[in-house]
Amino acid sequence: MQSLPGLKTTKQTLKAGAGAALGKGQTCTVHATGVVQQTGKKFWSTKDPGQQPFTFTAGVGQVIKGWDQGCLGMQIGEERKLLIPAEEGYGDAGFPAWGIPPKGGLDFTIELLSIA
């Protein structure tokens, strides 16, 4: 796992991508699967039936901090694992509606599908 500058979130490339790298302010579409570190329980996946890929603007705070910063630099087709501590995820409150406990750490697998 590699550290992200100034963050506690770490990243690991699972599959290399190609082409331009995702930069701050660019809109991207990803497949994502999230697991609670403490329980090993999946709380969300865009690959589940009825779900669709997720689109957001990178590096501008539209998503949790660890994910927002952890996706920067990804290339199309790249798959990356992000280990996100609570303070860079949903914090002290967690996200009970998704089964994320207070101070819950997150394990995300992200696949970059496109950059707009």
Coordinates of N, CA and C in Angstrom, one line a residue:
M1 N 0.8 -1.2 0.0 CA 0.0 0.0 0.0 C 0.9 1.2 0.0
Q2 N 0.5 2.2 -0.7 CA 1.2 3.5 -0.8 C 0.4 4.6 -0.1
S3 N 1.1 5.4 0.6 CA 0.5 6.6 1.3 C 0.1 7.6 0.3
L4 N -0.9 8.4 0.7 CA -1.3 9.6 -0.1 C -0.7 10.8 0.6
P5 N 0.0 11.7 0.0 CA 0.6 12.8 0.7 C -0.4 13.6 1.5
G6 N -0.1 13.8 2.8 CA -0.9 14.5 3.7 C -2.2 13.8 4.2
L7 N -2.3 12.6 3.9 CA -3.5 11.8 4.3 C -3.1 10.5 5.0
K8 N -4.1 9.9 5.7 CA -3.9 8.6 6.3 C -4.4 7.5 5.3
T9 N -5.2 7.9 4.3 CA -5.7 6.9 3.3 C -4.5 6.3 2.6
T10 N -4.6 5.0 2.3 CA -3.5 4.4 1.5 C -4.2 3.8 0.2
K11 N -3.3 3.6 -0.8 CA -3.8 3.1 -2.1 C -2.9 1.9 -2.6
Q12 N -3.5 1.1 -3.4 CA -2.8 0.0 -4.0 C -3.4 -0.2 -5.4
T13 N -2.5 -0.2 -6.4 CA -3.0 -0.5 -7.8 C -3.2 -2.0 -8.0
L14 N -4.4 -2.4 -8.3 CA -4.7 -3.8 -8.5 C -4.5 -4.2 -10.0
K15 N -4.8 -3.2 -10.9 CA -4.7 -3.4 -12.3 C -4.4 -2.1 -12.9
A16 N -3.3 -2.1 -13.8 CA -2.9 -0.9 -14.4 C -3.9 -0.4 -15.4
G17 N -4.0 0.9 -15.6 CA -4.8 1.5 -16.6 C -3.9 2.1 -17.7
A18 N -4.5 2.9 -18.6 CA -3.8 3.5 -19.7 C -4.4 4.9 -20.0
G19 N -3.6 5.7 -20.6 CA -4.1 7.0 -21.1 C -3.9 8.1 -20.0
A20 N -4.6 9.2 -20.2 CA -4.5 10.3 -19.3 C -4.9 10.0 -17.9
A21 N -4.3 10.7 -17.0 CA -4.6 10.5 -15.5 C -5.7 11.5 -15.1
L22 N -6.5 11.0 -14.2 CA -7.6 11.8 -13.6 C -7.0 12.9 -12.8
G23 N -7.5 14.1 -13.1 CA -7.0 15.3 -12.4 C -8.1 16.0 -11.6
K24 N -7.7 16.9 -10.7 CA -8.7 17.7 -10.0 C -9.6 18.4 -10.9
G25 N -10.9 18.4 -10.5 CA -11.9 19.1 -11.3 C -12.5 18.4 -12.5
Q26 N -11.9 17.2 -12.8 CA -12.4 16.4 -13.9 C -13.6 15.5 -13.5
T27 N -14.6 15.3 -14.3 CA -15.7 14.4 -14.0 C -15.3 13.0 -14.5
C28 N -15.6 12.1 -13.6 CA -15.2 10.7 -14.0 C -16.4 9.8 -13.6
T29 N -16.3 8.6 -14.2 CA -17.3 7.6 -13.9 C -16.5 6.3 -13.4
V30 N -17.0 5.7 -12.3 CA -16.3 4.6 -11.8 C -17.3 3.4 -11.4
H31 N -16.7 2.2 -11.3 CA -17.4 1.2 -10.6 C -16.7 1.2 -9.2
A32 N -17.5 1.0 -8.2 CA -16.9 1.0 -6.8 C -17.6 0.0 -5.9
T33 N -16.9 -0.6 -5.1 CA -17.4 -1.6 -4.1 C -16.8 -1.2 -2.7
G34 N -17.6 -1.0 -1.7 CA -17.2 -0.5 -0.4 C -17.5 -1.6 0.6
V35 N -16.5 -1.8 1.5 CA -16.6 -2.8 2.6 C -16.2 -2.1 3.9
V36 N -16.9 -2.4 5.0 CA -16.6 -1.9 6.3 C -15.4 -2.7 6.8
Q37 N -14.3 -2.0 7.2 CA -13.1 -2.8 7.6 C -13.4 -3.6 8.9
Q38 N -14.1 -3.0 9.8 CA -14.3 -3.7 11.1 C -15.2 -5.0 11.0
T39 N -16.1 -5.0 10.0 CA -17.0 -6.1 9.9 C -16.8 -7.0 8.7
G40 N -16.1 -6.4 7.7 CA -15.9 -7.2 6.4 C -17.2 -7.2 5.6
K41 N -18.2 -6.4 6.0 CA -19.5 -6.4 5.3 C -19.5 -5.4 4.2
K42 N -19.9 -5.8 3.0 CA -20.1 -4.9 1.8 C -21.3 -4.1 2.1
F43 N -21.1 -2.7 1.9 CA -22.3 -1.8 2.1 C -22.8 -1.2 0.8
W44 N -22.0 -1.3 -0.3 CA -22.4 -0.7 -1.5 C -21.5 -1.2 -2.6
S45 N -22.1 -1.5 -3.8 CA -21.4 -1.8 -5.0 C -22.2 -1.4 -6.2
T46 N -21.5 -0.7 -7.1 CA -22.1 -0.3 -8.4 C -22.3 -1.5 -9.3
K47 N -21.7 -2.6 -8.9 CA -21.8 -3.8 -9.8 C -23.0 -4.7 -9.3
D48 N -23.7 -4.4 -8.2 CA -24.8 -5.2 -7.8 C -26.0 -5.0 -8.7
P49 N -26.9 -6.0 -8.8 CA -28.1 -5.8 -9.6 C -28.9 -4.5 -9.3
G50 N -29.3 -3.8 -10.3 CA -30.0 -2.6 -10.1 C -29.2 -1.3 -9.9
Q51 N -27.9 -1.5 -9.7 CA -27.0 -0.4 -9.5 C -26.3 0.0 -10.8
Q52 N -25.8 1.3 -10.9 CA -25.1 1.8 -12.1 C -23.8 2.4 -11.7
P53 N -22.9 2.5 -12.6 CA -21.6 3.2 -12.3 C -21.9 4.6 -11.7
F54 N -21.0 5.1 -10.9 CA -21.1 6.3 -10.2 C -20.2 7.4 -10.8
T55 N -20.8 8.6 -11.0 CA -20.1 9.7 -11.6 C -20.0 10.8 -10.6
F56 N -18.8 11.4 -10.6 CA -18.5 12.5 -9.7 C -17.4 13.4 -10.2
T57 N -17.2 14.6 -9.7 CA -16.1 15.4 -10.0 C -15.0 15.2 -9.0
A58 N -13.8 14.9 -9.5 CA -12.7 14.5 -8.6 C -12.0 15.7 -8.0
G59 N -11.6 15.5 -6.7 CA -10.7 16.4 -6.1 C -11.3 17.7 -5.6
V60 N -12.7 17.8 -5.6 CA -13.4 19.0 -5.2 C -14.3 18.8 -4.0
G61 N -14.3 17.7 -3.3 CA -15.1 17.5 -2.1 C -16.5 16.9 -2.3
Q62 N -16.8 16.4 -3.5 CA -18.2 15.9 -3.7 C -18.4 14.5 -3.1
V63 N -17.3 13.8 -2.7 CA -17.3 12.5 -2.1 C -16.4 12.6 -0.9
I64 N -16.4 11.5 -0.1 CA -15.6 11.5 1.1 C -14.1 11.7 0.8
K65 N -13.4 12.4 1.7 CA -12.0 12.8 1.5 C -11.1 11.7 1.0
G66 N -11.1 10.6 1.6 CA -10.1 9.5 1.2 C -10.4 9.1 -0.2
W67 N -11.6 9.0 -0.6 CA -12.0 8.6 -2.0 C -11.7 9.7 -3.0
D68 N -12.0 10.9 -2.6 CA -11.8 12.1 -3.4 C -10.4 12.2 -3.8
Q69 N -9.5 12.1 -2.9 CA -8.1 12.3 -3.1 C -7.4 11.0 -3.6
G70 N -8.0 9.9 -3.2 CA -7.4 8.6 -3.6 C -7.6 8.2 -5.0
C71 N -8.6 8.8 -5.7 CA -8.8 8.5 -7.1 C -8.0 9.3 -8.0
L72 N -7.5 10.4 -7.5 CA -6.7 11.3 -8.4 C -5.5 10.5 -9.0
G73 N -5.2 10.8 -10.2 CA -4.1 10.1 -10.9 C -4.4 8.7 -11.5
M74 N -5.6 8.3 -11.3 CA -6.0 7.0 -11.9 C -6.1 7.1 -13.4
Q75 N -5.9 6.1 -14.2 CA -6.0 6.0 -15.6 C -7.2 5.1 -16.0
I76 N -7.8 5.3 -17.2 CA -8.9 4.5 -17.6 C -8.5 3.0 -17.6
G77 N -9.4 2.3 -17.0 CA -9.2 0.8 -16.8 C -8.5 0.4 -15.6
E78 N -7.9 1.4 -14.9 CA -7.2 1.1 -13.6 C -8.1 0.7 -12.5
E79 N -7.7 -0.3 -11.8 CA -8.4 -0.7 -10.6 C -7.5 -0.4 -9.4
R80 N -8.1 0.2 -8.4 CA -7.3 0.7 -7.2 C -8.0 0.3 -5.9
K81 N -7.3 -0.1 -5.0 CA -7.8 -0.4 -3.6 C -7.5 0.8 -2.8
L82 N -8.5 1.3 -2.0 CA -8.3 2.4 -1.1 C -8.7 2.0 0.3
L83 N -7.7 2.1 1.3 CA -8.0 1.9 2.7 C -8.2 3.2 3.3
I84 N -9.4 3.5 3.7 CA -9.8 4.9 4.2 C -10.1 4.8 5.7
P85 N -9.4 5.5 6.5 CA -9.7 5.6 8.0 C -11.0 6.4 8.2
A86 N -11.6 6.3 9.3 CA -12.9 7.0 9.6 C -12.8 8.5 9.4
E87 N -11.7 9.1 9.8 CA -11.6 10.5 9.7 C -11.5 11.1 8.3
E88 N -11.2 10.2 7.4 CA -11.3 10.6 5.9 C -12.4 9.9 5.2
G89 N -13.3 9.3 6.0 CA -14.5 8.7 5.5 C -15.7 9.4 6.0
Y90 N -16.5 8.6 6.8 CA -17.8 9.1 7.4 C -17.6 9.6 8.9
G91 N -16.4 9.5 9.4 CA -16.1 10.1 10.7 C -16.7 9.5 11.9
D92 N -16.8 10.2 13.0 CA -17.3 9.7 14.2 C -18.8 9.2 14.1
A93 N -19.6 9.8 13.3 CA -21.0 9.4 13.1 C -21.2 8.1 12.3
G94 N -20.2 7.8 11.4 CA -20.5 6.7 10.5 C -21.6 7.1 9.5
F95 N -22.2 6.0 8.9 CA -23.3 6.2 8.0 C -24.2 5.1 8.3
P96 N -25.0 5.1 9.4 CA -25.9 4.0 9.8 C -26.8 3.4 8.7
A97 N -27.3 4.3 7.8 CA -28.2 3.8 6.8 C -27.5 2.8 5.9
W98 N -26.2 2.9 5.8 CA -25.5 2.0 4.9 C -24.8 0.9 5.7
G99 N -25.0 0.9 7.1 CA -24.3 -0.1 7.9 C -22.9 0.2 8.3
I100 N -22.5 1.5 8.1 CA -21.2 1.9 8.4 C -21.2 2.4 9.9
P101 N -20.5 1.8 10.8 CA -20.6 2.1 12.2 C -19.8 3.4 12.5
P102 N -20.1 4.0 13.7 CA -19.3 5.2 14.1 C -17.8 4.8 14.0
K103 N -17.0 5.7 13.5 CA -15.6 5.6 13.4 C -15.2 4.4 12.5
G104 N -16.0 4.0 11.6 CA -15.8 2.9 10.7 C -14.8 3.1 9.6
G105 N -13.8 2.3 9.5 CA -12.8 2.4 8.4 C -13.5 1.7 7.2
L106 N -13.0 2.2 6.0 CA -13.6 1.7 4.7 C -12.5 1.1 3.8
D107 N -12.9 0.1 3.1 CA -12.1 -0.6 2.1 C -12.8 -0.5 0.8
F108 N -12.3 0.3 -0.1 CA -13.0 0.5 -1.4 C -12.1 -0.1 -2.5
T109 N -12.8 -0.7 -3.5 CA -12.1 -1.1 -4.8 C -12.8 -0.3 -5.8
I110 N -12.0 0.5 -6.6 CA -12.5 1.5 -7.6 C -11.9 1.1 -8.9
E111 N -12.8 1.1 -9.9 CA -12.3 0.9 -11.3 C -12.7 2.2 -12.1
L112 N -11.8 2.8 -12.7 CA -12.0 4.0 -13.5 C -12.5 3.7 -14.9
L113 N -13.8 4.0 -15.2 CA -14.4 3.7 -16.5 C -14.2 4.8 -17.5
S114 N -14.3 6.0 -17.1 CA -14.2 7.1 -18.1 C -13.8 8.4 -17.4
I115 N -13.3 9.4 -18.1 CA -13.0 10.7 -17.7 C -13.7 11.6 -18.7
A116 N -14.5 12.5 -18.3 CA -15.2 13.4 -19.2 C -14.4 14.7 -19.5

